[in-house]
mmCIF file of C-alpha atoms in Angstrom:
data_model
loop_
_atom_site.group_PDB
_atom_site.id
_atom_site.type_symbol
_atom_site.label_atom_id
_atom_site.label_comp_id
_atom_site.label_asym_id
_atom_site.label_seq_id
_atom_site.Cartn_x
_atom_site.Cartn_y
_atom_site.Cartn_z
ATOM 1 C CA MET A 187 13.062 4.521 -0.477
ATOM 2 C CA GLU A 188 12.268 8.220 -0.825
ATOM 3 C CA ALA A 189 8.517 8.873 -0.877
ATOM 4 C CA LEU A 190 6.914 10.074 -4.093
ATOM 5 C CA LEU A 191 4.395 12.532 -2.684
ATOM 6 C CA TYR A 192 5.636 15.066 -0.176
ATOM 7 C CA GLU A 193 6.600 18.669 0.269
ATOM 8 C CA LYS A 194 9.622 20.038 2.115
ATOM 9 C CA LEU A 195 8.837 22.640 4.767
ATOM 10 C CA GLU A 196 10.887 24.964 6.982
ATOM 11 C CA GLY A 197 12.956 23.483 9.781
ATOM 12 C CA LEU A 198 13.440 20.147 7.988
ATOM 13 C CA LYS A 199 9.748 19.339 8.397
ATOM 14 C CA VAL A 200 7.868 17.624 5.585
ATOM 15 C CA ARG A 201 4.220 17.362 4.564
ATOM 16 C CA CYS A 202 3.246 13.908 3.353
ATOM 17 C CA LYS A 203 0.779 14.052 0.474
ATOM 18 C CA VAL A 204 -0.098 10.386 0.026
ATOM 19 C CA CYS A 205 -3.345 10.449 2.022
ATOM 20 C CA ASN A 206 -5.873 12.964 3.240
ATOM 21 C CA ASN A 207 -4.207 13.230 6.649
ATOM 22 C CA TYR A 208 -1.533 15.390 4.966
ATOM 23 C CA CYS A 209 0.715 14.784 7.980
ATOM 24 C CA ILE A 210 3.286 17.426 8.814
ATOM 25 C CA ILE A 211 6.175 15.345 10.107
ATOM 26 C CA GLU A 212 9.009 16.617 12.258
ATOM 27 C CA PRO A 213 12.555 15.355 11.638
ATOM 28 C CA ASN A 214 13.101 11.772 12.833
ATOM 29 C CA ARG A 215 9.356 11.222 13.309
ATOM 30 C CA ARG A 216 6.729 9.250 11.448
ATOM 31 C CA GLY A 217 3.307 10.121 10.095
ATOM 32 C CA ILE A 218 0.023 8.709 11.378
ATOM 33 C CA CYS A 219 0.533 5.533 9.297
ATOM 34 C CA GLY A 220 3.762 4.684 11.105
ATOM 35 C CA VAL A 221 5.637 3.832 7.899
ATOM 36 C CA ARG A 222 6.535 7.239 6.427
ATOM 37 C CA GLU A 223 9.457 8.778 8.250
ATOM 38 C CA ASN A 224 11.165 12.160 7.986
ATOM 39 C CA LEU A 225 14.906 11.541 7.792
ATOM 40 C CA ASN A 226 16.740 14.863 7.779
ATOM 41 C CA GLY A 227 14.057 16.646 5.750
ATOM 42 C CA ASN A 228 13.414 13.797 3.291
ATOM 43 C CA LEU A 229 10.300 11.668 3.557
ATOM 44 C CA MET A 230 11.106 7.980 3.345
ATOM 45 C CA ALA A 231 8.736 5.060 2.736
ATOM 46 C CA ILE A 232 10.379 2.752 5.279
ATOM 47 C CA ASN A 233 8.015 -0.133 4.461
ATOM 48 C CA TYR A 234 9.165 -0.368 0.826
ATOM 49 C CA GLY A 235 9.905 -3.972 -0.133
ATOM 50 C CA LYS A 236 8.781 -5.431 3.217
ATOM 51 C CA ALA A 237 5.725 -7.599 2.668
ATOM 52 C CA ILE A 238 4.096 -8.555 5.971
ATOM 53 C CA ALA A 239 1.388 -10.704 4.368
ATOM 54 C CA VAL A 240 1.309 -12.650 1.095
ATOM 55 C CA SER A 241 -1.440 -15.032 0.047
ATOM 56 C CA ILE A 242 -3.486 -16.347 -2.843
ATOM 57 C CA ASP A 243 -7.175 -15.593 -2.354
ATOM 58 C CA PRO A 244 -10.416 -16.054 -4.227
ATOM 59 C CA ILE A 245 -11.249 -12.706 -5.815
ATOM 60 C CA GLU A 246 -14.605 -12.804 -4.020
ATOM 61 C CA LYS A 247 -12.682 -12.302 -0.726
ATOM 62 C CA LYS A 248 -11.732 -8.759 -1.823
ATOM 63 C CA PRO A 249 -14.854 -8.709 -2.179
ATOM 64 C CA LEU A 250 -15.313 -8.429 -5.922
ATOM 65 C CA TYR A 251 -18.028 -10.506 -7.536
ATOM 66 C CA GLU A 252 -18.398 -9.145 -11.065
ATOM 67 C CA PHE A 253 -14.701 -8.600 -11.837
ATOM 68 C CA MET A 254 -12.898 -11.771 -12.938
ATOM 69 C CA PRO A 255 -15.371 -14.024 -11.082
ATOM 70 C CA ARG A 256 -14.176 -17.331 -9.671
ATOM 71 C CA SER A 257 -10.508 -16.422 -10.228
ATOM 72 C CA MET A 258 -7.684 -16.402 -7.717
ATOM 73 C CA THR A 259 -5.710 -13.257 -6.934
ATOM 74 C CA TYR A 260 -2.198 -12.915 -5.570
ATOM 75 C CA SER A 261 -2.476 -10.609 -2.537
ATOM 76 C CA PHE A 262 0.061 -8.748 -0.430
ATOM 77 C CA ALA A 263 0.473 -5.983 2.154
ATOM 78 C CA THR A 264 2.968 -4.134 4.295
ATOM 79 C CA GLU A 265 2.550 -2.955 7.855
ATOM 80 C CA GLY A 266 0.769 0.324 8.615
ATOM 81 C CA CYS A 267 -2.463 2.207 7.999
ATOM 82 C CA ASN A 268 -3.609 5.809 7.750
ATOM 83 C CA LEU A 269 -6.689 5.149 9.951
ATOM 84 C CA HIS A 270 -6.953 3.684 13.445
ATOM 85 C CA CYS A 271 -10.273 1.823 13.442
ATOM 86 C CA PRO A 272 -10.797 0.037 16.782
ATOM 87 C CA TRP A 273 -12.588 -2.871 15.047
ATOM 88 C CA CYS A 274 -9.870 -3.552 12.454
ATOM 89 C CA GLN A 275 -9.657 -7.254 11.681
ATOM 90 C CA ASN A 276 -6.023 -6.865 10.573
ATOM 91 C CA HIS A 277 -4.900 -4.664 13.472
ATOM 92 C CA THR A 278 -1.790 -6.787 14.121
ATOM 93 C CA ILE A 279 -0.324 -5.606 10.807
ATOM 94 C CA SER A 280 -2.083 -2.290 10.292
ATOM 95 C CA GLN A 281 -1.586 -0.676 13.718
ATOM 96 C CA ILE A 282 2.085 -0.381 14.543
ATOM 97 C CA ARG A 283 4.070 1.500 17.163
ATOM 98 C CA HIS A 284 5.911 4.487 15.775
ATOM 99 C CA ASP A 285 9.216 3.421 17.332
ATOM 100 C CA LYS A 286 9.039 -0.096 15.893
ATOM 101 C CA VAL A 287 11.322 -1.483 13.201
ATOM 102 C CA ILE A 288 9.150 -2.351 10.196
ATOM 103 C CA SER A 289 8.663 -6.098 9.885
ATOM 104 C CA GLY A 290 8.200 -8.140 6.756
ATOM 105 C CA TYR A 291 9.798 -10.348 4.185
ATOM 106 C CA GLU A 292 12.072 -8.702 1.639
ATOM 107 C CA ILE A 293 10.178 -9.253 -1.619
ATOM 108 C CA THR A 294 10.789 -7.110 -4.680
ATOM 109 C CA PRO A 295 8.000 -5.913 -6.980
ATOM 110 C CA PHE A 296 9.450 -8.198 -9.665
ATOM 111 C CA GLN A 297 9.226 -11.197 -7.301
ATOM 112 C CA HIS A 298 5.562 -10.439 -6.533
ATOM 113 C CA VAL A 299 4.762 -10.452 -10.245
ATOM 114 C CA GLU A 300 6.752 -13.635 -10.798
ATOM 115 C CA MET A 301 4.900 -15.383 -7.934
ATOM 116 C CA ALA A 302 1.517 -14.291 -9.304
ATOM 117 C CA LEU A 303 2.460 -15.776 -12.672
ATOM 118 C CA LYS A 304 3.916 -18.927 -11.126
ATOM 119 C CA TYR A 305 0.654 -19.606 -9.269
ATOM 120 C CA ASN A 306 -1.502 -18.767 -12.325
ATOM 121 C CA CYS A 307 -3.129 -15.747 -10.708
ATOM 122 C CA PRO A 308 -4.444 -13.335 -13.348
ATOM 123 C CA SER A 309 -4.356 -10.430 -10.887
ATOM 124 C CA ILE A 310 -2.519 -8.887 -7.957
ATOM 125 C CA SER A 311 -4.422 -7.372 -5.027
ATOM 126 C CA TYR A 312 -2.962 -4.655 -2.816
ATOM 127 C CA THR A 313 -4.871 -5.406 0.364
ATOM 128 C CA TYR A 314 -5.017 -6.523 4.049
ATOM 129 C CA SER A 315 -3.583 -3.278 5.461
ATOM 130 C CA GLU A 316 -4.004 0.045 3.619
ATOM 131 C CA PRO A 317 -2.224 0.022 0.229
ATOM 132 C CA THR A 318 -2.156 3.814 0.069
ATOM 133 C CA ILE A 319 0.609 3.800 2.676
ATOM 134 C CA PHE A 320 2.719 1.457 0.574
ATOM 135 C CA LEU A 321 2.138 3.476 -2.598
ATOM 136 C CA GLU A 322 5.706 3.358 -3.924
ATOM 137 C CA TYR A 323 5.989 -0.420 -3.465
ATOM 138 C CA ALA A 324 2.548 -1.073 -4.925
ATOM 139 C CA LEU A 325 3.037 1.309 -7.845
ATOM 140 C CA GLU A 326 6.285 -0.365 -8.951
ATOM 141 C CA THR A 327 4.578 -3.761 -8.697
ATOM 142 C CA MET A 328 1.550 -2.495 -10.629
ATOM 143 C CA LYS A 329 3.664 -1.238 -13.508
ATOM 144 C CA LEU A 330 5.440 -4.586 -13.815
ATOM 145 C CA ALA A 331 2.156 -6.477 -13.481
ATOM 146 C CA LYS A 332 0.612 -4.479 -16.345
ATOM 147 C CA GLU A 333 3.620 -5.278 -18.550
ATOM 148 C CA LYS A 334 2.995 -8.993 -17.905
ATOM 149 C CA GLY A 335 -0.750 -8.760 -18.608
ATOM 150 C CA LEU A 336 -1.888 -9.025 -14.990
ATOM 151 C CA LYS A 337 -4.769 -6.986 -13.558
ATOM 152 C CA ASN A 338 -4.296 -4.762 -10.478
ATOM 153 C CA ILE A 339 -6.865 -4.630 -7.668
ATOM 154 C CA TRP A 340 -6.780 -1.889 -5.026
ATOM 155 C CA VAL A 341 -8.590 -2.804 -1.767
ATOM 156 C CA SER A 342 -8.593 0.388 0.265
ATOM 157 C CA ASN A 343 -10.283 2.522 2.881
ATOM 158 C CA GLY A 344 -10.336 5.204 0.183
ATOM 159 C CA TYR A 345 -8.612 7.825 2.342
ATOM 160 C CA MET A 346 -6.016 8.745 -0.286
ATOM 161 C CA SER A 347 -5.076 12.127 -1.667
ATOM 162 C CA ALA A 348 -5.996 13.282 -5.159
ATOM 163 C CA GLU A 349 -2.265 13.246 -5.951
ATOM 164 C CA CYS A 350 -2.068 9.574 -4.969
ATOM 165 C CA LEU A 351 -5.163 8.702 -6.993
ATOM 166 C CA ASP A 352 -3.680 10.407 -10.056
ATOM 167 C CA LEU A 353 -0.618 8.139 -9.821
ATOM 168 C CA LEU A 354 -2.733 4.995 -9.410
ATOM 169 C CA LEU A 355 -5.447 5.442 -12.018
ATOM 170 C CA PRO A 356 -3.388 4.432 -15.073
ATOM 171 C CA TYR A 357 -2.621 1.062 -13.458
ATOM 172 C CA VAL A 358 -5.685 0.053 -11.400
ATOM 173 C CA ASP A 359 -8.207 -2.283 -13.023
ATOM 174 C CA ALA A 360 -10.569 -2.619 -10.048
ATOM 175 C CA PHE A 361 -11.119 -0.763 -6.776
ATOM 176 C CA ASN A 362 -12.884 -1.945 -3.665
ATOM 177 C CA ILE A 363 -13.365 0.894 -1.231
ATOM 178 C CA ASP A 364 -14.031 -0.660 2.149
ATOM 179 C CA TYR A 365 -16.236 1.853 3.952
ATOM 180 C CA LYS A 366 -15.098 2.577 7.524
ATOM 181 C CA GLY A 367 -17.811 3.818 9.828
#
Protein backbone atom coordinates (compact mmCIF):
# COMPACT_ATOMS: atom_id res chain seq x y z
CA MET A 1 0.00 0.00 0.00
CA GLU A 2 1.26 3.50 -0.75
CA ALA A 3 2.30 5.36 2.41
CA LEU A 4 0.22 8.30 3.57
CA LEU A 5 2.98 10.60 4.79
CA TYR A 6 5.91 11.20 2.48
CA GLU A 7 7.46 13.67 0.12
CA LYS A 8 8.95 12.97 -3.30
CA LEU A 9 12.50 14.25 -3.79
CA GLU A 10 14.90 14.52 -6.73
CA GLY A 11 16.40 11.36 -8.17
CA LEU A 12 13.42 9.20 -7.16
CA LYS A 13 14.31 9.61 -3.49
CA VAL A 14 11.55 10.05 -0.92
CA ARG A 15 11.35 11.53 2.58
CA CYS A 16 9.18 9.51 4.93
CA LYS A 17 7.20 11.73 7.29
CA VAL A 18 5.61 9.17 9.60
CA CYS A 19 8.16 9.47 12.42
CA ASN A 20 10.76 11.90 13.64
CA ASN A 21 13.56 10.07 11.82
CA TYR A 22 12.26 11.68 8.60
CA CYS A 23 14.24 9.10 6.62
CA ILE A 24 15.41 10.05 3.16
CA ILE A 25 15.14 6.77 1.29
CA GLU A 26 16.92 5.92 -1.93
CA PRO A 27 15.09 3.92 -4.62
CA ASN A 28 14.69 0.23 -3.73
CA ARG A 29 15.75 0.85 -0.12
CA ARG A 30 13.92 0.92 3.18
CA GLY A 31 13.80 3.41 6.03
CA ILE A 32 15.15 2.80 9.52
CA CYS A 33 11.97 0.89 10.46
CA GLY A 34 12.55 -1.72 7.76
CA VAL A 35 8.93 -1.67 6.58
CA ARG A 36 8.69 1.50 4.46
CA GLU A 37 10.26 0.98 1.07
CA ASN A 38 10.91 3.33 -1.85
CA LEU A 39 9.67 1.62 -5.00
CA ASN A 40 10.50 3.76 -8.02
CA GLY A 41 9.95 7.05 -6.18
CA ASN A 42 6.81 5.96 -4.30
CA LEU A 43 6.94 5.14 -0.61
CA MET A 44 5.18 1.89 0.16
CA ALA A 45 4.06 0.53 3.55
CA ILE A 46 5.11 -3.06 2.84
CA ASN A 47 3.81 -4.29 6.21
CA TYR A 48 0.20 -3.30 5.46
CA GLY A 49 -2.19 -6.14 6.30
CA LYS A 50 0.52 -8.43 7.73
CA ALA A 51 -0.11 -8.94 11.43
CA ILE A 52 2.87 -10.62 13.11
CA ALA A 53 1.22 -10.78 16.55
CA VAL A 54 -2.44 -10.95 17.59
CA SER A 55 -3.66 -11.54 21.13
CA ILE A 56 -6.30 -10.67 23.69
CA ASP A 57 -4.75 -9.00 26.72
CA PRO A 58 -5.88 -7.45 29.97
CA ILE A 59 -5.86 -3.69 29.47
CA GLU A 60 -3.53 -3.40 32.47
CA LYS A 61 -0.81 -5.08 30.32
CA LYS A 62 -0.67 -1.97 28.08
CA PRO A 63 -0.28 -0.71 30.93
CA LEU A 64 -3.43 1.31 31.45
CA TYR A 65 -5.06 1.21 34.86
CA GLU A 66 -7.63 4.01 34.85
CA PHE A 67 -8.95 3.53 31.30
CA MET A 68 -11.54 0.75 31.00
CA PRO A 69 -10.16 -1.08 34.06
CA ARG A 70 -10.41 -4.86 34.23
CA SER A 71 -11.39 -5.12 30.55
CA MET A 72 -9.76 -7.16 27.82
CA THR A 73 -8.31 -5.56 24.70
CA TYR A 74 -7.74 -7.07 21.28
CA SER A 75 -4.08 -6.38 20.43
CA PHE A 76 -2.06 -6.61 17.24
CA ALA A 77 1.22 -5.58 15.59
CA THR A 78 3.28 -5.82 12.45
CA GLU A 79 7.02 -6.25 12.15
CA GLY A 80 9.34 -3.24 12.40
CA CYS A 81 10.22 -0.29 14.62
CA ASN A 82 11.61 3.21 14.22
CA LEU A 83 14.03 2.76 17.17
CA HIS A 84 16.67 0.11 17.81
CA CYS A 85 16.71 -0.30 21.59
CA PRO A 86 19.16 -3.06 22.60
CA TRP A 87 16.90 -4.12 25.51
CA CYS A 88 13.71 -4.49 23.46
CA GLN A 89 11.57 -7.31 24.81
CA ASN A 90 9.90 -7.75 21.40
CA HIS A 91 13.09 -7.56 19.32
CA THR A 92 12.17 -10.68 17.30
CA ILE A 93 9.31 -8.75 15.67
CA SER A 94 10.50 -5.17 15.97
CA GLN A 95 14.07 -5.48 14.66
CA ILE A 96 14.10 -6.85 11.15
CA ARG A 97 16.72 -7.11 8.42
CA HIS A 98 16.19 -4.65 5.61
CA ASP A 99 16.45 -7.34 2.94
CA LYS A 100 13.87 -9.59 4.61
CA VAL A 101 10.42 -10.35 3.24
CA ILE A 102 7.87 -9.02 5.75
CA SER A 103 6.29 -11.84 7.73
CA GLY A 104 2.81 -12.02 9.16
CA TYR A 105 -0.69 -13.29 8.74
CA GLU A 106 -2.87 -11.59 6.14
CA ILE A 107 -5.58 -9.98 8.28
CA THR A 108 -7.66 -7.08 7.03
CA PRO A 109 -8.65 -4.12 9.22
CA PHE A 110 -12.25 -5.36 8.97
CA GLN A 111 -11.20 -8.80 10.26
CA HIS A 112 -9.41 -7.25 13.25
CA VAL A 113 -12.57 -5.37 14.20
CA GLU A 114 -14.71 -8.46 13.70
CA MET A 115 -12.39 -10.53 15.94
CA ALA A 116 -12.45 -7.87 18.66
CA LEU A 117 -16.25 -7.96 18.60
CA LYS A 118 -16.37 -11.76 18.46
CA TYR A 119 -14.23 -12.01 21.60
CA ASN A 120 -16.18 -9.24 23.40
CA CYS A 121 -13.22 -6.88 23.57
CA PRO A 122 -14.39 -3.27 23.94
CA SER A 123 -11.10 -1.95 22.55
CA ILE A 124 -8.29 -2.57 20.08
CA SER A 125 -4.66 -1.93 21.03
CA TYR A 126 -1.98 -1.13 18.47
CA THR A 127 1.02 -2.49 20.34
CA TYR A 128 3.95 -4.97 20.71
CA SER A 129 6.12 -3.37 18.01
CA GLU A 130 5.81 0.34 17.15
CA PRO A 131 2.36 1.19 15.73
CA THR A 132 3.63 4.39 14.14
CA ILE A 133 5.35 2.30 11.48
CA PHE A 134 2.10 0.54 10.62
CA LEU A 135 0.14 3.80 10.51
CA GLU A 136 -1.89 3.05 7.38
CA TYR A 137 -2.97 -0.39 8.63
CA ALA A 138 -3.76 0.88 12.11
CA LEU A 139 -5.59 3.97 10.87
CA GLU A 140 -7.94 1.94 8.65
CA THR A 141 -8.61 -0.41 11.57
CA MET A 142 -9.19 2.52 13.93
CA LYS A 143 -11.78 4.09 11.65
CA LEU A 144 -13.72 0.83 11.41
CA ALA A 145 -13.39 0.24 15.15
CA LYS A 146 -14.87 3.68 15.91
CA GLU A 147 -17.83 2.94 13.62
CA LYS A 148 -18.51 -0.22 15.66
CA GLY A 149 -18.21 1.56 19.02
CA LEU A 150 -14.81 0.16 19.96
CA LYS A 151 -12.11 2.22 21.68
CA ASN A 152 -8.61 2.57 20.17
CA ILE A 153 -5.46 2.34 22.30
CA TRP A 154 -2.07 3.44 20.96
CA VAL A 155 0.92 1.88 22.80
CA SER A 156 3.95 3.66 21.39
CA ASN A 157 7.49 4.88 21.92
CA GLY A 158 6.09 8.30 21.03
CA TYR A 159 8.63 8.95 18.28
CA MET A 160 6.04 9.97 15.68
CA SER A 161 5.86 13.07 13.53
CA ALA A 162 3.36 15.86 14.10
CA GLU A 163 1.80 14.90 10.76
CA CYS A 164 1.26 11.35 12.01
CA LEU A 165 -0.20 12.56 15.31
CA ASP A 166 -2.64 14.81 13.44
CA LEU A 167 -3.97 11.77 11.55
CA LEU A 168 -4.31 9.69 14.73
CA LEU A 169 -5.88 12.13 17.17
CA PRO A 170 -9.47 11.91 15.88
CA TYR A 171 -9.46 8.14 16.45
CA VAL A 172 -7.31 7.46 19.54
CA ASP A 173 -9.08 7.08 22.88
CA ALA A 174 -6.01 6.32 25.00
CA PHE A 175 -2.24 6.63 24.56
CA ASN A 176 0.50 4.90 26.48
CA ILE A 177 3.87 6.37 25.63
CA ASP A 178 6.47 3.83 26.67
CA TYR A 179 9.53 5.89 27.56
CA LYS A 180 12.76 4.55 26.02
CA GLY A 181 15.90 5.51 27.87
